[in-house]
Amino acid sequence: MIIIAINKPSEKRIQEKDLETILQESNTQIGGDLNSKHPAWGSRSTNPNDRIVYKTLSKITGVNFYRPEDYTTILENGTQGDVINFLIGYRTKKIQSTQTLNHLLSDHFPVIITMNTHQQQNTRNKRTKTDWIKFQYISHKISGQPTLENPTKIDEEAQKIE
């Protein structure tokens, strides 16, 4: 997994090509302050960067937006700001939750991202060469209909003919 932290100044424009280049790698996360407002990620207003970000990301299959339910900025007069801190995930399904931490004395609130880091084991069967002569010998010694109650028993019996 690639995690990229961004803090884009409000006076700078996001370049479409930069986003495309960053998101060429699978399992990429881009998070932080993109100074980009768009209803798709919960902003109440828009700005010039939102159109660039939204247009670029709409063209890429496998992109997801992860944002907290709460706003991530506060205005100078102390009123609720907007959502400009969020996470873009590309071909990833590891995000469990997002939350705004609004305890700091700043006009920006950090966003806590909780990721599922548990890796699934490869469930593919490993291929082994069966000893068919041994199989014939064992199968002739079996009488009746044997039962194998669980996967462990099956694995134990299979090990005998490898």
mmCIF file of C-alpha atoms in Angstrom, residues 5-155:
data_model
loop_
_atom_site.group_PDB
_atom_site.id
_atom_site.type_symbol
_atom_site.label_atom_id
_atom_site.label_comp_id
_atom_site.label_asym_id
_atom_site.label_seq_id
_atom_site.Cartn_x
_atom_site.Cartn_y
_atom_site.Cartn_z
ATOM 1 C CA ALA A 5 0.030 12.933 2.473
ATOM 2 C CA ILE A 6 -0.932 16.148 0.696
ATOM 3 C CA ASN A 7 -1.153 19.755 1.848
ATOM 4 C CA LYS A 8 -1.886 21.813 -1.251
ATOM 5 C CA PRO A 9 -1.820 25.593 -0.764
ATOM 6 C CA SER A 10 -5.115 27.260 -1.691
ATOM 7 C CA GLU A 11 -3.490 29.586 -4.238
ATOM 8 C CA LYS A 12 -2.007 26.701 -6.256
ATOM 9 C CA ARG A 13 -3.899 24.704 -8.880
ATOM 10 C CA ILE A 14 -3.901 20.921 -8.834
ATOM 11 C CA GLN A 15 -2.584 19.519 -12.093
ATOM 12 C CA GLU A 16 -4.629 16.752 -13.715
ATOM 13 C CA LYS A 17 -1.471 15.007 -14.950
ATOM 14 C CA ASP A 18 -0.018 14.951 -11.404
ATOM 15 C CA LEU A 19 -3.084 13.161 -10.037
ATOM 16 C CA GLU A 20 -3.058 10.671 -12.899
ATOM 17 C CA THR A 21 0.643 9.931 -12.343
ATOM 18 C CA ILE A 22 0.219 9.439 -8.597
ATOM 19 C CA LEU A 23 -2.749 7.114 -9.074
ATOM 20 C CA GLN A 24 -1.081 4.807 -11.594
ATOM 21 C CA GLU A 25 -0.070 2.466 -8.766
ATOM 22 C CA SER A 26 -2.685 0.097 -7.346
ATOM 23 C CA ASN A 27 -3.526 0.308 -3.662
ATOM 24 C CA THR A 28 -2.654 4.012 -3.408
ATOM 25 C CA GLN A 29 -4.082 6.348 -0.769
ATOM 26 C CA ILE A 30 -3.857 10.136 -1.111
ATOM 27 C CA GLY A 31 -4.991 12.034 1.935
ATOM 28 C CA GLY A 32 -4.836 15.454 3.466
ATOM 29 C CA ASP A 33 -5.744 19.009 2.574
ATOM 30 C CA LEU A 34 -6.325 19.197 -1.153
ATOM 31 C CA ASN A 35 -8.034 22.615 -0.847
ATOM 32 C CA SER A 36 -10.607 21.220 -3.206
ATOM 33 C CA LYS A 37 -14.331 21.532 -2.503
ATOM 34 C CA HIS A 38 -16.964 19.397 -4.210
ATOM 35 C CA PRO A 39 -20.315 17.886 -3.183
ATOM 36 C CA ALA A 40 -18.993 14.411 -4.124
ATOM 37 C CA TRP A 41 -16.852 14.399 -0.985
ATOM 38 C CA GLY A 42 -19.222 16.360 1.218
ATOM 39 C CA SER A 43 -18.324 19.991 0.615
ATOM 40 C CA ARG A 44 -21.124 22.545 0.662
ATOM 41 C CA SER A 45 -19.436 24.827 -1.853
ATOM 42 C CA THR A 46 -17.085 24.507 -4.804
ATOM 43 C CA ASN A 47 -13.807 26.032 -5.958
ATOM 44 C CA PRO A 48 -11.675 25.833 -9.145
ATOM 45 C CA ASN A 49 -9.626 22.873 -7.884
ATOM 46 C CA ASP A 50 -12.714 20.747 -7.297
ATOM 47 C CA ARG A 51 -13.489 20.546 -10.988
ATOM 48 C CA ILE A 52 -9.950 19.389 -11.806
ATOM 49 C CA VAL A 53 -9.897 16.776 -9.036
ATOM 50 C CA TYR A 54 -13.433 15.535 -9.664
ATOM 51 C CA LYS A 55 -12.997 15.377 -13.461
ATOM 52 C CA THR A 56 -9.684 13.522 -13.177
ATOM 53 C CA LEU A 57 -10.877 11.028 -10.585
ATOM 54 C CA SER A 58 -14.168 10.397 -12.393
ATOM 55 C CA LYS A 59 -12.186 9.076 -15.368
ATOM 56 C CA ILE A 60 -10.257 6.529 -13.284
ATOM 57 C CA THR A 61 -11.953 3.220 -12.476
ATOM 58 C CA GLY A 62 -11.426 2.013 -8.919
ATOM 59 C CA VAL A 63 -11.254 5.397 -7.150
ATOM 60 C CA ASN A 64 -13.129 5.893 -3.873
ATOM 61 C CA PHE A 65 -13.533 8.967 -1.677
ATOM 62 C CA TYR A 66 -13.345 8.577 2.079
ATOM 63 C CA ARG A 67 -14.321 11.533 4.199
ATOM 64 C CA PRO A 68 -15.532 12.146 7.718
ATOM 65 C CA GLU A 69 -19.146 13.082 8.401
ATOM 66 C CA ASP A 70 -18.062 16.352 10.029
ATOM 67 C CA TYR A 71 -16.485 19.416 8.450
ATOM 68 C CA THR A 72 -12.687 19.582 8.482
ATOM 69 C CA THR A 73 -12.155 23.367 8.594
ATOM 70 C CA ILE A 74 -13.445 26.217 10.690
ATOM 71 C CA LEU A 75 -13.837 29.779 9.422
ATOM 72 C CA GLU A 76 -12.078 32.789 11.011
ATOM 73 C CA ASN A 77 -15.338 33.877 12.648
ATOM 74 C CA GLY A 78 -15.558 30.483 14.379
ATOM 75 C CA THR A 79 -18.353 29.048 12.253
ATOM 76 C CA GLN A 80 -18.411 25.687 10.515
ATOM 77 C CA GLY A 81 -16.170 25.560 7.475
ATOM 78 C CA ASP A 82 -16.213 22.843 4.855
ATOM 79 C CA VAL A 83 -14.754 19.453 3.954
ATOM 80 C CA ILE A 84 -11.362 19.911 2.310
ATOM 81 C CA ASN A 85 -9.444 17.173 4.144
ATOM 82 C CA PHE A 86 -10.309 13.723 2.834
ATOM 83 C CA LEU A 87 -8.785 10.556 1.446
ATOM 84 C CA ILE A 88 -8.749 9.244 -2.105
ATOM 85 C CA GLY A 89 -8.285 5.495 -2.336
ATOM 86 C CA TYR A 90 -7.333 3.790 -5.580
ATOM 87 C CA ARG A 91 -8.066 0.072 -5.892
ATOM 88 C CA THR A 92 -8.161 -0.458 -2.167
ATOM 89 C CA LYS A 93 -10.759 -1.785 0.237
ATOM 90 C CA LYS A 94 -8.893 -1.361 3.490
ATOM 91 C CA ILE A 95 -10.647 1.726 4.921
ATOM 92 C CA GLN A 96 -12.849 0.944 7.925
ATOM 93 C CA SER A 97 -13.793 4.427 9.126
ATOM 94 C CA THR A 98 -13.014 8.139 9.008
ATOM 95 C CA GLN A 99 -13.403 10.629 11.830
ATOM 96 C CA THR A 100 -12.668 14.325 12.362
ATOM 97 C CA LEU A 101 -10.587 15.148 15.425
ATOM 98 C CA ASN A 102 -11.713 18.688 16.295
ATOM 99 C CA HIS A 103 -9.721 19.194 19.477
ATOM 100 C CA LEU A 104 -6.793 21.170 18.080
ATOM 101 C CA LEU A 105 -6.462 24.951 18.058
ATOM 102 C CA SER A 106 -6.277 25.278 14.292
ATOM 103 C CA ASP A 107 -8.544 26.214 11.417
ATOM 104 C CA HIS A 108 -8.025 22.686 10.049
ATOM 105 C CA PHE A 109 -9.047 19.541 11.848
ATOM 106 C CA PRO A 110 -7.106 16.323 11.326
ATOM 107 C CA VAL A 111 -8.955 13.352 9.923
ATOM 108 C CA ILE A 112 -8.380 9.980 11.541
ATOM 109 C CA ILE A 113 -8.450 7.156 9.023
ATOM 110 C CA THR A 114 -8.841 3.634 10.377
ATOM 111 C CA MET A 115 -7.552 0.998 7.989
ATOM 112 C CA ASN A 116 -8.006 -2.738 8.038
ATOM 113 C CA THR A 117 -4.450 -4.023 8.008
ATOM 114 C CA HIS A 118 -5.331 -7.698 8.333
ATOM 115 C CA GLN A 119 -4.000 -9.442 5.263
ATOM 116 C CA GLN A 120 -5.948 -12.361 3.925
ATOM 117 C CA GLN A 121 -4.045 -15.561 3.509
ATOM 118 C CA ASN A 122 -3.643 -16.938 0.048
ATOM 119 C CA THR A 123 -6.333 -19.601 -0.179
ATOM 120 C CA ARG A 124 -5.099 -21.153 -3.395
ATOM 121 C CA ASN A 125 -4.390 -24.832 -3.163
ATOM 122 C CA LYS A 126 -0.763 -25.710 -3.452
ATOM 123 C CA ARG A 127 -0.102 -28.328 -6.052
ATOM 124 C CA THR A 128 1.716 -31.450 -5.032
ATOM 125 C CA LYS A 129 2.569 -34.586 -6.895
ATOM 126 C CA THR A 130 0.437 -37.545 -5.842
ATOM 127 C CA ASP A 131 2.118 -40.881 -5.276
ATOM 128 C CA TRP A 132 -0.437 -43.054 -7.122
ATOM 129 C CA ILE A 133 1.258 -46.338 -6.208
ATOM 130 C CA LYS A 134 1.011 -45.384 -2.547
ATOM 131 C CA PHE A 135 -2.616 -44.322 -3.146
ATOM 132 C CA GLN A 136 -3.468 -47.740 -4.613
ATOM 133 C CA TYR A 137 -1.823 -49.496 -1.673
ATOM 134 C CA ILE A 138 -3.720 -47.372 0.880
ATOM 135 C CA SER A 139 -7.048 -47.586 -0.966
ATOM 136 C CA HIS A 140 -6.900 -51.412 -1.011
ATOM 137 C CA LYS A 141 -6.475 -51.420 2.768
ATOM 138 C CA ILE A 142 -9.603 -49.262 3.329
ATOM 139 C CA SER A 143 -12.722 -51.219 4.120
ATOM 140 C CA GLY A 144 -16.278 -49.905 3.827
ATOM 141 C CA GLN A 145 -17.051 -46.208 3.524
ATOM 142 C CA PRO A 146 -14.578 -44.165 5.573
ATOM 143 C CA THR A 147 -15.750 -40.772 6.830
ATOM 144 C CA LEU A 148 -13.601 -37.720 7.163
ATOM 145 C CA GLU A 149 -15.343 -35.457 9.666
ATOM 146 C CA ASN A 150 -13.529 -32.188 9.093
ATOM 147 C CA PRO A 151 -10.979 -30.410 6.885
ATOM 148 C CA THR A 152 -8.132 -31.326 9.241
ATOM 149 C CA LYS A 153 -8.846 -35.046 8.824
ATOM 150 C CA ILE A 154 -8.996 -34.634 5.049
ATOM 151 C CA ASP A 155 -5.633 -32.830 5.072
#
